[in-house]
Amino acid sequence: MASSSSSSLPWSLALLVLLAMAMRRAQGGFVATQWSPAHATFYGDDSASGTMGGACGYGDLYSTGYGTNTAALSSVMFSDGYGCGQCYEIRCSGAPACYAGSPIVAVTATNLCPPNWALPSDNGGWCNPPRVHFDMAKPAFNQIADWNAGIVPVMYRRVACQKTGGMKFQLQGNAYWLLVFVTNVGGGGDIAGMWVKGEKTDWISMSHNWGASYQAFSCLGGQVLSFKVLSYTSQETLVAYTAAPANWVAGLTYEATTNFT
């Protein structure tokens, strides 16, 4: 009996350790996904000037910190804007145009690659549902394959967005209508919902406007603003207290002291 009990103890301990590790991973935020197949093309030129702006509303991708390692997602991934800010690792796979060693490039989703119903899905309509497709900024595409190929098979996976500093809130609107574009989001990188709280209000639910923007029809002028953000992927909630001062100005961006991991 003693021998049987002692031999089973290590297995019990191992199970407890595995469970504890799983709980820490679940509580710690976003966990990278497995590699999956897709295809990639590119748009714009070597300067990536044609990729600025986009359906997520990030504007100048240099000033908002995204640079040229970006991609437009096909609609099944874009998810009506809830895919904005998601981070991916992509590598070319199984084509002559792929660079030796299958180098990996990390990109952020900043735009939508819309369907082209005039062309078949396997011949020009690359972003037609249900295709999973990345239309990458040319400088990002150039890191994995010869651009002359036009389209290449790739392997991709979702990864945590590694960001420096806190989430950033670009405020638009006026004292009675607040529109907020959220950038520099860590962890899953995406947002499912937002709330805003002024000094004189309770938490106010914000509605999804477009891309990575949320709005509230409330009188919030002259109040310190706090934001509560719900991650679309991990379903974590993070509160950015006093993210914008009482004298906040529409058109400016304010950085919080907290972020997802």
Short mmCIF file of C-alpha atoms in Angstrom, two decimals, residues 58-207:
data_model
loop_
_atom_site.label_atom_id
_atom_site.label_comp_id
_atom_site.label_asym_id
_atom_site.label_seq_id
_atom_site.Cartn_x
_atom_site.Cartn_y
_atom_site.Cartn_z
CA TYR A 58 -5.35 54.42 -37.23
CA GLY A 59 -4.45 57.32 -39.53
CA ASP A 60 -0.75 57.87 -40.13
CA LEU A 61 0.72 54.49 -39.23
CA TYR A 62 4.11 56.01 -38.47
CA SER A 63 2.82 58.47 -35.88
CA THR A 64 0.53 55.85 -34.30
CA GLY A 65 3.42 53.41 -33.94
CA TYR A 66 2.51 50.70 -36.46
CA GLY A 67 4.99 51.58 -39.20
CA THR A 68 5.09 49.43 -42.34
CA ASN A 69 4.74 45.96 -40.79
CA THR A 70 1.00 45.95 -41.36
CA ALA A 71 -1.64 44.02 -43.26
CA ALA A 72 -5.21 44.28 -44.44
CA LEU A 73 -7.33 41.28 -43.43
CA SER A 74 -9.94 39.48 -45.49
CA SER A 75 -13.45 40.06 -44.16
CA VAL A 76 -13.68 36.74 -42.29
CA MET A 77 -10.73 37.87 -40.17
CA PHE A 78 -11.54 41.58 -40.07
CA SER A 79 -14.85 40.78 -38.32
CA ASP A 80 -16.49 44.16 -38.92
CA GLY A 81 -13.56 45.94 -37.33
CA TYR A 82 -13.13 43.77 -34.26
CA GLY A 83 -9.99 42.32 -35.87
CA CYS A 84 -8.31 45.73 -35.87
CA GLY A 85 -5.05 45.74 -33.93
CA GLN A 86 -4.56 41.97 -33.93
CA CYS A 87 -0.96 40.82 -34.36
CA TYR A 88 0.22 37.97 -36.57
CA GLU A 89 3.41 36.18 -37.47
CA ILE A 90 3.55 35.20 -41.15
CA ARG A 91 6.05 33.12 -43.11
CA CYS A 92 6.02 32.13 -46.77
CA SER A 93 5.65 28.40 -47.27
CA GLY A 94 5.97 26.02 -50.21
CA ALA A 95 6.52 28.38 -53.16
CA PRO A 96 9.59 29.19 -55.29
CA ALA A 97 9.21 32.87 -54.38
CA CYS A 98 9.64 32.14 -50.66
CA TYR A 99 12.95 33.29 -49.24
CA ALA A 100 15.35 30.64 -47.99
CA GLY A 101 14.88 29.71 -44.37
CA SER A 102 11.22 30.82 -44.39
CA PRO A 103 11.81 34.06 -42.42
CA ILE A 104 8.99 35.28 -40.19
CA VAL A 105 7.53 38.79 -40.22
CA ALA A 106 5.26 40.17 -37.50
CA VAL A 107 2.42 42.40 -38.69
CA THR A 108 -0.51 44.28 -37.19
CA ALA A 109 -3.98 44.33 -38.76
CA THR A 110 -4.74 47.94 -39.75
CA ASN A 111 -7.05 47.63 -42.74
CA LEU A 112 -9.72 45.58 -44.54
CA CYS A 113 -9.12 43.66 -47.76
CA PRO A 114 -12.64 43.76 -49.24
CA PRO A 115 -14.17 41.02 -51.41
CA ASN A 116 -13.97 41.32 -55.17
CA TRP A 117 -17.06 39.48 -56.36
CA ALA A 118 -16.22 40.18 -60.01
CA LEU A 119 -13.35 37.69 -59.79
CA PRO A 120 -13.29 34.06 -58.62
CA SER A 121 -11.86 33.37 -55.18
CA ASP A 122 -8.93 31.41 -56.61
CA ASN A 123 -8.10 33.90 -59.36
CA GLY A 124 -8.08 37.51 -58.19
CA GLY A 125 -10.84 37.49 -55.59
CA TRP A 126 -8.28 36.59 -52.96
CA CYS A 127 -10.22 38.21 -50.10
CA ASN A 128 -13.61 36.75 -50.95
CA PRO A 129 -15.23 34.86 -48.04
CA PRO A 130 -14.49 32.37 -46.68
CA ARG A 131 -10.83 32.82 -47.63
CA VAL A 132 -8.29 33.68 -44.94
CA HIS A 133 -6.00 36.17 -46.66
CA PHE A 134 -3.43 38.84 -45.79
CA ASP A 135 -2.95 41.82 -48.11
CA MET A 136 0.34 43.04 -46.68
CA ALA A 137 2.12 46.37 -46.94
CA LYS A 138 4.83 45.83 -49.57
CA PRO A 139 7.77 46.35 -47.14
CA ALA A 140 6.35 43.59 -44.94
CA PHE A 141 5.75 41.24 -47.89
CA ASN A 142 9.30 41.86 -49.07
CA GLN A 143 10.60 40.33 -45.86
CA ILE A 144 9.19 36.89 -46.65
CA ALA A 145 9.01 36.54 -50.45
CA ASP A 146 9.89 37.97 -53.85
CA TRP A 147 7.21 40.55 -54.61
CA ASN A 148 7.17 39.53 -58.30
CA ALA A 149 5.23 36.43 -57.30
CA GLY A 150 2.17 38.57 -56.50
CA ILE A 151 0.57 35.94 -54.28
CA VAL A 152 2.21 33.26 -52.14
CA PRO A 153 1.04 30.53 -49.77
CA VAL A 154 1.85 31.32 -46.15
CA MET A 155 1.60 29.93 -42.66
CA TYR A 156 0.34 32.31 -40.00
CA ARG A 157 -0.48 32.44 -36.32
CA ARG A 158 -1.92 34.98 -33.91
CA VAL A 159 0.61 36.27 -31.39
CA ALA A 160 0.45 38.67 -28.50
CA CYS A 161 0.97 42.29 -29.45
CA GLN A 162 4.14 43.51 -27.74
CA LYS A 163 3.64 47.20 -27.00
CA THR A 164 5.70 49.79 -25.18
CA GLY A 165 3.78 52.03 -22.80
CA GLY A 166 0.07 52.21 -22.22
CA MET A 167 -2.96 52.15 -24.49
CA LYS A 168 -3.50 55.39 -26.37
CA PHE A 169 -6.81 57.16 -26.78
CA GLN A 170 -7.24 59.59 -29.65
CA LEU A 171 -10.23 61.78 -28.85
CA GLN A 172 -12.57 63.25 -31.44
CA GLY A 173 -15.98 64.90 -31.26
CA ASN A 174 -17.02 67.63 -28.85
CA ALA A 175 -18.22 68.20 -25.29
CA TYR A 176 -21.47 66.33 -26.01
CA TRP A 177 -20.31 63.55 -28.32
CA LEU A 178 -17.09 61.63 -27.71
CA LEU A 179 -15.45 59.47 -30.39
CA VAL A 180 -12.37 57.51 -29.31
CA PHE A 181 -9.84 55.69 -31.49
CA VAL A 182 -7.78 53.24 -29.44
CA THR A 183 -4.21 52.39 -30.49
CA ASN A 184 -1.13 50.71 -29.02
CA VAL A 185 -3.22 47.90 -27.53
CA GLY A 186 -1.16 45.03 -26.13
CA GLY A 187 -2.11 41.39 -25.63
CA GLY A 188 -4.77 40.38 -28.15
CA GLY A 189 -4.54 43.87 -29.66
CA ASP A 190 -8.27 44.03 -30.32
CA ILE A 191 -11.28 45.54 -28.55
CA ALA A 192 -14.79 44.15 -28.06
CA GLY A 193 -16.29 46.97 -26.01
CA MET A 194 -15.58 50.19 -24.14
CA TRP A 195 -16.96 52.31 -21.35
CA VAL A 196 -16.10 55.86 -20.36
CA LYS A 197 -16.43 57.55 -16.99
CA GLY A 198 -16.22 61.25 -16.27
CA GLU A 199 -15.68 62.82 -12.86
CA LYS A 200 -19.41 63.48 -12.63
CA THR A 201 -20.77 60.32 -14.24
CA ASP A 202 -21.06 56.61 -13.70
CA TRP A 203 -19.62 54.23 -16.29
CA ILE A 204 -21.20 54.93 -19.69
CA SER A 205 -21.34 52.18 -22.30
CA MET A 206 -19.82 53.23 -25.63
CA SER A 207 -21.11 51.92 -28.96
#
